Amino acid sequence: MLVYEPAVEAKDLHHGSHAELLKDEELSDEDGAPPSRLDAIIVPTARPVRALRHAMRLGKAIDCPVIALCSRDASAEQARDLADEEGARALAVNVAPSTASLLPSFATDRLLWARGFGSGSDLSLKRNLGLVLARGSNWRRVLFLDDDIHVNEPKTLHRAAGLVDRYRAVGLANRGFKDNSVVCHAYRALGGRQETFIGGGAMIVDALRTRSFYPNVYNEDWLFLIGDGVPFRAARAGSMRQREFDPFVNPARAAAEEFGDTLAEGLFWLLDTGKRMDSAGNGFWGDFLFQRRTFIELLIAKLGDKPEHERMRLSLKAARGRSADVTHWLCQTFLELWKTDLDEWCRFLEDWVPVHRDGSPEKILHGFGVAGCVLASKAY
């Protein structure tokens, strides 16, 4: 019986690690005042308000205000009450769909909606709003923290914040459940060497220095890092744990991630190999799309027909199906429009978000006409 042996292996088609793009920094929790301090913890949340409890306790432990950006299953009223219960300094904001009108309208959003790749997530909106609030409040060092992340060593956060003087961003190292795209989860489950990168779920940025934003696409945090220019300097320090979840529970998750995952992995492939970003033209994307689809096909073939792999198989097939709709034109056009969006964002920051030495997020929101959506805890 003949056994088919593929001419190429999955590891030749996919970079399971981008660690060479980061600098690992050691932190200590030694006594004494740190050279710099974290100015705020910004938490975008759409889950029931109890998901904010760790962030509130974290803020209280290090004497740092928490900015809770709430929607869907969370409300500012509930977040304020939780902060009062925990004795934390917090400001809670109800983020409605209309909040998007306060920020620039992005050409990349319009492109993706027109091509059937639009996202109903408000995560990027909240993170961009967080950047605006931080800049207007004269906050240099802010921690973006997702509500499903647990920080292992709170006392080191102020020291990690000081690193943004030398780096564009400082991400906390993931010491818990490995959070990747669905396709990358499958690669790891099938024996591939798949690591994690730093991400917007636990990342400290200099809100006054950055001119980048979070586009509304999967892996928006990777694009945020590139948005200020390459080569970028980013560090990994401290540690956190990601709450565990089942990446294969719904194949729609893999489909929704596919365009953003393809785009980011393609750009980081160039960075890993030392190539210029302007080489990401139609020819590159045509080749990379073929490479990506071959990679997914190899994973599906490796699964075989074992019943215990059915959910993973369905997810990979969903990713493969969605990949068929991604064209080299879409990838290239997105990047071209992203550059215009970056210019528009810079103009917005300069014209509408002046840095106030005695500013506050309340004043910034009041200036935008949304002060009624803001609630402060008693300790704030």
CSV table of C-alpha atoms in Angstrom, one decimal:
chain,number,residue,atom,x,y,z
A,1,MET,CA,0.0,0.0,0.0
A,2,LEU,CA,1.3,3.4,-1.0
A,3,VAL,CA,1.4,6.1,1.7
A,4,TYR,CA,1.3,9.7,0.6
A,5,GLU,CA,4.1,11.8,2.0
A,6,PRO,CA,3.7,15.5,1.5
A,7,ALA,CA,6.6,17.3,-0.2
A,8,VAL,CA,6.4,20.0,2.4
A,9,GLU,CA,5.8,20.0,6.1
A,10,ALA,CA,3.6,22.4,8.1
A,11,LYS,CA,6.6,23.9,9.9
A,12,ASP,CA,7.9,25.1,6.6
A,13,LEU,CA,4.8,27.0,5.9
A,14,HIS,CA,4.1,28.7,9.2
A,15,HIS,CA,6.2,30.5,11.8
A,16,GLY,CA,5.1,29.1,15.2
A,17,SER,CA,7.1,31.8,17.0
A,18,HIS,CA,7.9,35.5,16.5
A,19,ALA,CA,9.9,35.7,19.7
A,20,GLU,CA,13.0,37.1,17.8
A,21,LEU,CA,11.0,40.3,17.4
A,22,LEU,CA,10.9,40.8,21.2
A,23,LYS,CA,13.3,41.5,23.9
A,24,ASP,CA,12.7,39.6,27.2
A,25,GLU,CA,13.3,41.8,30.3
A,26,GLU,CA,13.5,40.6,33.8
A,27,LEU,CA,11.6,42.5,36.5
A,28,SER,CA,11.9,42.4,40.3
A,29,ASP,CA,9.5,43.3,43.0
A,30,GLU,CA,12.2,44.6,45.3
A,31,ASP,CA,11.2,47.3,47.8
A,32,GLY,CA,11.7,50.9,47.0
A,33,ALA,CA,9.9,53.3,44.6
A,34,PRO,CA,10.1,52.2,41.0
A,35,PRO,CA,11.6,54.7,38.5
A,36,SER,CA,8.2,55.2,36.8
A,37,ARG,CA,4.6,54.4,37.6
A,38,LEU,CA,1.7,53.0,35.7
A,39,ASP,CA,-0.8,55.8,35.1
A,40,ALA,CA,-4.0,53.7,34.5
A,41,ILE,CA,-5.4,50.3,33.7
A,42,ILE,CA,-7.8,50.3,30.8
A,43,VAL,CA,-10.2,47.4,30.6
A,44,PRO,CA,-12.6,46.9,27.6
A,45,THR,CA,-15.4,44.6,28.8
A,46,ALA,CA,-18.6,43.1,27.4
A,47,ARG,CA,-18.9,40.2,29.8
A,48,PRO,CA,-21.0,40.2,33.0
A,49,VAL,CA,-19.5,42.7,35.4
A,50,ARG,CA,-18.0,40.1,37.7
A,51,ALA,CA,-15.3,39.7,35.0
A,52,LEU,CA,-13.9,43.0,36.2
A,53,ARG,CA,-13.2,42.0,39.7
A,54,HIS,CA,-9.6,41.0,39.2
A,55,ALA,CA,-8.9,44.3,37.4
A,56,MET,CA,-10.5,46.2,40.3
A,57,ARG,CA,-8.4,44.4,42.9
A,58,LEU,CA,-5.3,44.8,40.8
A,59,GLY,CA,-5.8,48.6,40.6
A,60,LYS,CA,-6.4,48.8,44.3
A,61,ALA,CA,-3.3,46.7,45.0
A,62,ILE,CA,-1.0,49.0,43.1
A,63,ASP,CA,-2.9,52.3,43.7
A,64,CYS,CA,-3.8,52.8,40.0
A,65,PRO,CA,-7.1,53.9,38.6
A,66,VAL,CA,-9.1,51.5,36.5
A,67,ILE,CA,-10.9,52.7,33.4
A,68,ALA,CA,-13.7,50.2,32.6
A,69,LEU,CA,-15.1,50.6,29.0
A,70,CYS,CA,-18.4,48.7,29.2
A,71,SER,CA,-20.9,47.4,26.7
A,72,ARG,CA,-23.3,44.5,26.1
A,73,ASP,CA,-23.4,42.4,29.3
A,74,ALA,CA,-21.6,45.0,31.4
A,75,SER,CA,-22.7,48.5,32.3
A,76,ALA,CA,-20.9,51.5,33.8
A,77,GLU,CA,-23.4,51.4,36.7
A,78,GLN,CA,-22.5,47.8,37.6
A,79,ALA,CA,-18.8,48.5,37.2
A,80,ARG,CA,-18.9,51.5,39.5
A,81,ASP,CA,-20.8,49.5,42.1
A,82,LEU,CA,-18.2,46.7,41.9
A,83,ALA,CA,-15.4,49.3,42.3
A,84,ASP,CA,-17.1,50.7,45.4
A,85,GLU,CA,-17.4,47.1,46.8
A,86,GLU,CA,-13.7,46.5,46.2
A,87,GLY,CA,-12.6,50.0,47.3
A,88,ALA,CA,-10.9,50.6,44.0
A,89,ARG,CA,-10.4,53.9,42.1
A,90,ALA,CA,-12.4,53.5,38.9
A,91,LEU,CA,-14.1,55.3,36.1
A,92,ALA,CA,-16.7,53.4,34.2
A,93,VAL,CA,-17.9,54.4,30.7
A,94,ASN,CA,-20.9,53.1,28.8
A,95,VAL,CA,-19.6,52.6,25.2
A,96,ALA,CA,-22.5,52.6,22.7
A,97,PRO,CA,-22.3,51.9,19.0
A,98,SER,CA,-22.8,55.7,18.5
A,99,THR,CA,-19.5,56.2,20.3
A,100,ALA,CA,-17.7,55.2,17.1
A,101,SER,CA,-18.9,58.6,15.6
A,102,LEU,CA,-16.6,60.4,18.0
A,103,LEU,CA,-13.5,58.8,16.4
A,104,PRO,CA,-12.3,58.9,12.8
A,105,SER,CA,-14.2,56.8,10.2
A,106,PHE,CA,-11.7,54.3,8.9
A,107,ALA,CA,-11.4,53.3,5.2
A,108,THR,CA,-10.3,49.8,6.2
A,109,ASP,CA,-13.7,49.3,8.0
A,110,ARG,CA,-15.6,50.3,4.9
A,111,LEU,CA,-13.5,48.0,2.7
A,112,LEU,CA,-14.1,45.0,5.0
A,113,TRP,CA,-17.8,45.6,5.3
A,114,ALA,CA,-18.1,46.0,1.5
A,115,ARG,CA,-16.3,42.7,1.0
A,116,GLY,CA,-18.2,40.7,3.6
A,117,PHE,CA,-15.4,40.7,6.2
A,118,GLY,CA,-16.8,43.3,8.5
A,119,SER,CA,-16.7,42.7,12.3
A,120,GLY,CA,-19.4,43.6,14.8
A,121,SER,CA,-16.8,43.5,17.7
A,122,ASP,CA,-16.4,46.8,19.6
A,123,LEU,CA,-13.0,45.8,21.1
A,124,SER,CA,-10.9,48.0,18.7
A,125,LEU,CA,-13.3,50.9,19.3
A,126,LYS,CA,-12.8,50.6,23.1
A,127,ARG,CA,-9.0,50.4,22.8
A,128,ASN,CA,-8.9,53.4,20.5
A,129,LEU,CA,-11.1,55.3,22.9
A,130,GLY,CA,-8.7,54.3,25.7
A,131,LEU,CA,-5.8,55.7,23.7
A,132,VAL,CA,-7.7,59.0,23.3
A,133,LEU,CA,-8.6,59.2,27.0
A,134,ALA,CA,-5.0,58.5,28.0
A,135,ARG,CA,-3.5,61.0,25.7
A,136,GLY,CA,-6.0,63.7,26.7
A,137,SER,CA,-5.3,63.0,30.3
A,138,ASN,CA,-1.5,63.3,29.9
A,139,TRP,CA,-1.1,59.6,30.8
A,140,ARG,CA,2.1,58.2,29.3
A,141,ARG,CA,2.0,54.6,30.6
A,142,VAL,CA,-1.2,52.7,30.4
A,143,LEU,CA,-1.9,49.0,30.7
A,144,PHE,CA,-4.5,47.6,28.3
A,145,LEU,CA,-5.9,44.6,30.1
A,146,ASP,CA,-8.6,42.2,28.9
A,147,ASP,CA,-11.2,41.0,31.5
A,148,ASP,CA,-10.1,37.4,31.1
A,149,ILE,CA,-6.5,38.0,32.0
A,150,HIS,CA,-5.0,37.5,35.5
A,151,VAL,CA,-1.8,39.4,36.3
A,152,ASN,CA,0.5,37.1,38.3
A,153,GLU,CA,2.8,39.7,40.0
A,154,PRO,CA,1.0,43.1,40.5
A,155,LYS,CA,3.9,44.7,42.2
A,156,THR,CA,6.1,44.4,39.1
A,157,LEU,CA,3.7,46.4,36.9
A,158,HIS,CA,5.1,49.8,37.8
A,159,ARG,CA,8.6,48.6,36.9
A,160,ALA,CA,7.3,47.2,33.6
A,161,ALA,CA,5.7,50.6,32.9
A,162,GLY,CA,9.1,52.2,33.1
A,163,LEU,CA,10.3,50.1,30.2
A,164,VAL,CA,8.1,52.0,27.7
A,165,ASP,CA,10.8,54.7,27.9
A,166,ARG,CA,12.9,52.3,25.8
A,167,TYR,CA,10.3,50.2,24.0
A,168,ARG,CA,7.2,51.0,21.9
A,169,ALA,CA,5.2,48.5,23.9
A,170,VAL,CA,5.7,46.1,26.8
A,171,GLY,CA,3.6,42.9,26.8
A,172,LEU,CA,3.2,40.6,29.8
A,173,ALA,CA,4.4,37.1,29.2
A,174,ASN,CA,1.6,34.5,29.0
A,175,ARG,CA,2.4,31.8,31.6
A,176,GLY,CA,-1.1,30.2,31.5
A,177,PHE,CA,-3.4,28.9,28.8
A,178,LYS,CA,-1.9,29.6,25.4
A,179,ASP,CA,-4.1,32.0,23.4
A,180,ASN,CA,-3.7,31.9,19.7
A,181,SER,CA,-5.9,31.8,16.6
A,182,VAL,CA,-8.0,28.7,16.1
A,183,VAL,CA,-5.7,27.5,13.3
A,184,CYS,CA,-2.6,28.0,15.5
A,185,HIS,CA,-4.4,26.1,18.3
A,186,ALA,CA,-4.9,23.2,15.9
A,187,TYR,CA,-1.3,23.3,14.9
A,188,ARG,CA,-0.2,23.0,18.5
A,189,ALA,CA,-2.7,20.3,19.2
A,190,LEU,CA,-1.2,18.3,16.3
A,191,GLY,CA,2.3,18.5,17.7
A,192,GLY,CA,3.5,21.8,16.1
A,193,ARG,CA,5.7,24.2,17.9
A,194,GLN,CA,3.3,27.0,18.5
A,195,GLU,CA,4.2,29.9,20.9
A,196,THR,CA,2.4,33.0,21.8
A,197,PHE,CA,3.3,36.6,21.1
A,198,ILE,CA,2.5,39.7,23.2
A,199,GLY,CA,-1.0,41.1,22.7
A,200,GLY,CA,-3.4,43.9,23.5
A,201,GLY,CA,-5.0,41.9,26.2
A,202,ALA,CA,-2.0,42.6,28.6
A,203,MET,CA,0.2,45.3,27.1
A,204,ILE,CA,1.6,48.6,28.4
A,205,VAL,CA,1.9,51.4,25.8
A,206,ASP,CA,3.1,55.0,25.9
A,207,ALA,CA,-0.2,56.8,25.0
A,208,LEU,CA,1.5,60.2,24.4
A,209,ARG,CA,4.2,58.9,22.0
A,210,THR,CA,2.3,56.4,19.9
A,211,ARG,CA,0.5,57.5,16.7
A,212,SER,CA,-0.9,54.1,15.9
A,213,PHE,CA,-4.4,52.8,16.4
A,214,TYR,CA,-6.2,49.4,16.6
A,215,PRO,CA,-8.0,48.5,13.3
A,216,ASN,CA,-11.2,46.6,13.5
A,217,VAL,CA,-9.8,43.2,12.4
A,218,TYR,CA,-8.5,40.1,14.1
A,219,ASN,CA,-4.9,40.5,15.4
A,220,GLU,CA,-5.5,44.3,15.6
A,221,ASP,CA,-2.8,44.5,18.3
A,222,TRP,CA,-0.1,43.2,15.9
A,223,LEU,CA,-1.1,45.9,13.5
A,224,PHE,CA,-1.0,48.4,16.3
A,225,LEU,CA,2.6,47.5,16.9
A,226,ILE,CA,3.5,47.9,13.3
A,227,GLY,CA,1.5,51.1,12.9
A,228,ASP,CA,4.3,53.3,14.4
A,229,GLY,CA,6.8,52.0,11.9
A,230,VAL,CA,9.2,49.1,11.6
A,231,PRO,CA,11.5,47.8,12.9
A,232,PHE,CA,9.5,48.2,16.1
A,233,ARG,CA,11.0,47.7,19.5
A,234,ALA,CA,8.8,45.7,21.9
A,235,ALA,CA,9.6,43.9,25.1
A,236,ARG,CA,8.1,41.1,27.1
A,237,ALA,CA,8.2,41.4,30.9
A,238,GLY,CA,6.3,40.3,33.9
A,239,SER,CA,3.6,37.6,33.6
A,240,MET,CA,-0.1,36.9,33.3
A,241,ARG,CA,-2.5,34.0,32.8
A,242,GLN,CA,-5.2,33.8,30.2
A,243,ARG,CA,-8.5,32.2,31.2
A,244,GLU,CA,-8.9,28.9,29.5
A,245,PHE,CA,-11.4,28.4,26.7
A,246,ASP,CA,-12.3,25.9,24.0
A,247,PRO,CA,-11.1,27.3,20.6
A,248,PHE,CA,-13.0,24.7,18.7
A,249,VAL,CA,-16.4,25.1,20.2
A,250,ASN,CA,-17.8,27.0,17.2
A,251,PRO,CA,-16.3,26.8,13.7
A,252,ALA,CA,-17.5,30.4,13.1
A,253,ARG,CA,-14.7,31.6,15.3
A,254,ALA,CA,-12.1,30.2,12.9
A,255,ALA,CA,-13.9,31.8,9.9
A,256,ALA,CA,-14.1,35.2,11.6
A,257,GLU,CA,-10.3,35.1,12.4
A,258,GLU,CA,-9.0,34.0,9.0
A,259,PHE,CA,-8.5,37.3,7.2
A,260,GLY,CA,-6.9,39.0,10.2
A,261,ASP,CA,-4.8,36.0,11.0
A,262,THR,CA,-3.6,35.7,7.4
A,263,LEU,CA,-2.8,39.4,7.2
A,264,ALA,CA,-0.8,39.5,10.4
A,265,GLU,CA,1.0,36.2,9.9
A,266,GLY,CA,2.0,37.4,6.4
A,267,LEU,CA,3.4,40.7,7.7
A,268,PHE,CA,5.2,39.0,10.6
A,269,TRP,CA,6.6,36.5,8.2
A,270,LEU,CA,8.3,39.4,6.4
A,271,LEU,CA,9.5,40.8,9.7
A,272,ASP,CA,10.9,37.4,10.8
A,273,THR,CA,12.8,37.0,7.6
A,274,GLY,CA,14.2,40.6,7.7
A,275,LYS,CA,12.4,41.7,4.6
A,276,ARG,CA,11.0,45.2,3.9
A,277,MET,CA,7.3,45.8,4.6
A,278,ASP,CA,6.9,47.4,1.2
A,279,SER,CA,7.6,44.0,-0.4
A,280,ALA,CA,4.1,43.0,0.7
A,281,GLY,CA,2.6,43.6,-2.7
A,282,ASN,CA,0.2,41.5,-4.8
A,283,GLY,CA,2.9,39.0,-5.7
A,284,PHE,CA,3.8,38.4,-2.1
A,285,TRP,CA,0.1,38.0,-1.0
A,286,GLY,CA,-0.6,35.6,-3.9
A,287,ASP,CA,2.2,33.4,-2.8
A,288,PHE,CA,1.4,33.7,0.9
A,289,LEU,CA,-2.3,32.8,0.4
A,290,PHE,CA,-1.2,29.6,-1.4
A,291,GLN,CA,1.1,28.9,1.5
A,292,ARG,CA,-1.5,29.5,4.1
A,293,ARG,CA,-4.1,27.3,2.4
A,294,THR,CA,-1.5,24.5,2.0
A,295,PHE,CA,-0.7,24.8,5.7
A,296,ILE,CA,-4.4,24.4,6.6
A,297,GLU,CA,-4.8,21.5,4.2
A,298,LEU,CA,-1.9,19.7,5.8
A,299,LEU,CA,-3.4,20.1,9.3
A,300,ILE,CA,-6.7,18.7,8.0
A,301,ALA,CA,-5.0,15.8,6.4
A,302,LYS,CA,-3.0,15.1,9.6
A,303,LEU,CA,-6.3,14.9,11.6
A,304,GLY,CA,-7.5,12.0,9.6
A,305,ASP,CA,-11.1,10.8,10.3
A,306,LYS,CA,-10.9,10.2,14.1
A,307,PRO,CA,-14.3,11.1,15.7
A,308,GLU,CA,-12.5,12.9,18.6
A,309,HIS,CA,-11.1,15.4,16.2
A,310,GLU,CA,-14.4,16.3,14.6
A,311,ARG,CA,-14.7,19.8,16.1
A,312,MET,CA,-11.1,20.7,15.2
A,313,ARG,CA,-11.8,19.4,11.7
A,314,LEU,CA,-14.9,21.5,11.3
A,315,SER,CA,-13.0,24.6,12.5
A,316,LEU,CA,-10.2,24.1,10.1
A,317,LYS,CA,-12.6,23.5,7.3
A,318,ALA,CA,-14.3,26.7,8.2
A,319,ALA,CA,-11.0,28.5,8.1
A,320,ARG,CA,-10.2,26.9,4.7
A,321,GLY,CA,-13.5,28.0,3.3
A,322,ARG,CA,-13.1,31.5,4.5
A,323,SER,CA,-9.6,31.7,3.1
A,324,ALA,CA,-11.0,30.9,-0.3
A,325,ASP,CA,-12.7,34.3,-0.2
A,326,VAL,CA,-9.5,36.2,0.7
A,327,THR,CA,-7.7,37.5,-2.4
A,328,HIS,CA,-4.3,39.1,-2.8
A,329,TRP,CA,-6.1,42.3,-3.9
A,330,LEU,CA,-8.0,42.4,-0.6
A,331,CYS,CA,-4.8,42.0,1.4
A,332,GLN,CA,-2.9,44.6,-0.6
A,333,THR,CA,-5.9,47.1,-0.7
A,334,PHE,CA,-6.4,46.8,3.1
A,335,LEU,CA,-2.7,47.7,3.7
A,336,GLU,CA,-2.9,50.7,1.4
A,337,LEU,CA,-6.1,52.0,3.1
A,338,TRP,CA,-4.6,51.2,6.5
A,339,LYS,CA,-1.8,53.7,5.7
A,340,THR,CA,-4.4,56.4,4.9
A,341,ASP,CA,-6.2,55.5,8.2
A,342,LEU,CA,-3.0,55.9,10.1
A,343,ASP,CA,-2.6,59.4,8.6
A,344,GLU,CA,-6.2,60.2,9.5
A,345,TRP,CA,-5.7,59.0,13.0
A,346,CYS,CA,-2.6,61.2,13.4
A,347,ARG,CA,-4.5,64.2,12.2
A,348,PHE,CA,-7.3,63.4,14.6
A,349,LEU,CA,-4.9,63.2,17.6
A,350,GLU,CA,-3.2,66.5,16.7
A,351,ASP,CA,-6.5,68.4,16.0
A,352,TRP,CA,-8.9,67.0,18.5
A,353,VAL,CA,-7.0,65.4,21.3
A,354,PRO,CA,-4.7,68.0,22.8
A,355,VAL,CA,-2.6,66.9,25.8
A,356,HIS,CA,-3.9,68.5,28.9
A,357,ARG,CA,-1.3,68.8,31.7
A,358,ASP,CA,-4.2,68.9,34.3
A,359,GLY,CA,-6.5,66.8,32.1
A,360,SER,CA,-8.7,63.9,33.1
A,361,PRO,CA,-10.8,61.3,31.2
A,362,GLU,CA,-13.9,63.0,32.5
A,363,LYS,CA,-13.0,66.3,30.9
A,364,ILE,CA,-12.1,64.5,27.6
A,365,LEU,CA,-15.4,62.7,27.5
A,366,HIS,CA,-17.2,65.8,28.4
A,367,GLY,CA,-15.5,67.6,25.5
A,368,PHE,CA,-16.8,64.9,23.2
A,369,GLY,CA,-20.3,65.2,24.6
A,370,VAL,CA,-20.6,61.8,26.4
A,371,ALA,CA,-20.1,62.9,30.0
A,372,GLY,CA,-23.5,61.4,31.0
A,373,CYS,CA,-22.1,57.9,30.2
A,374,VAL,CA,-19.3,58.2,32.8
A,375,LEU,CA,-19.6,57.1,36.4
A,376,ALA,CA,-16.8,57.3,39.0
A,377,SER,CA,-16.3,55.1,42.1
A,378,LYS,CA,-16.4,56.7,45.5
A,379,ALA,CA,-12.6,56.3,45.8
A,380,TYR,CA,-11.8,57.9,42.4
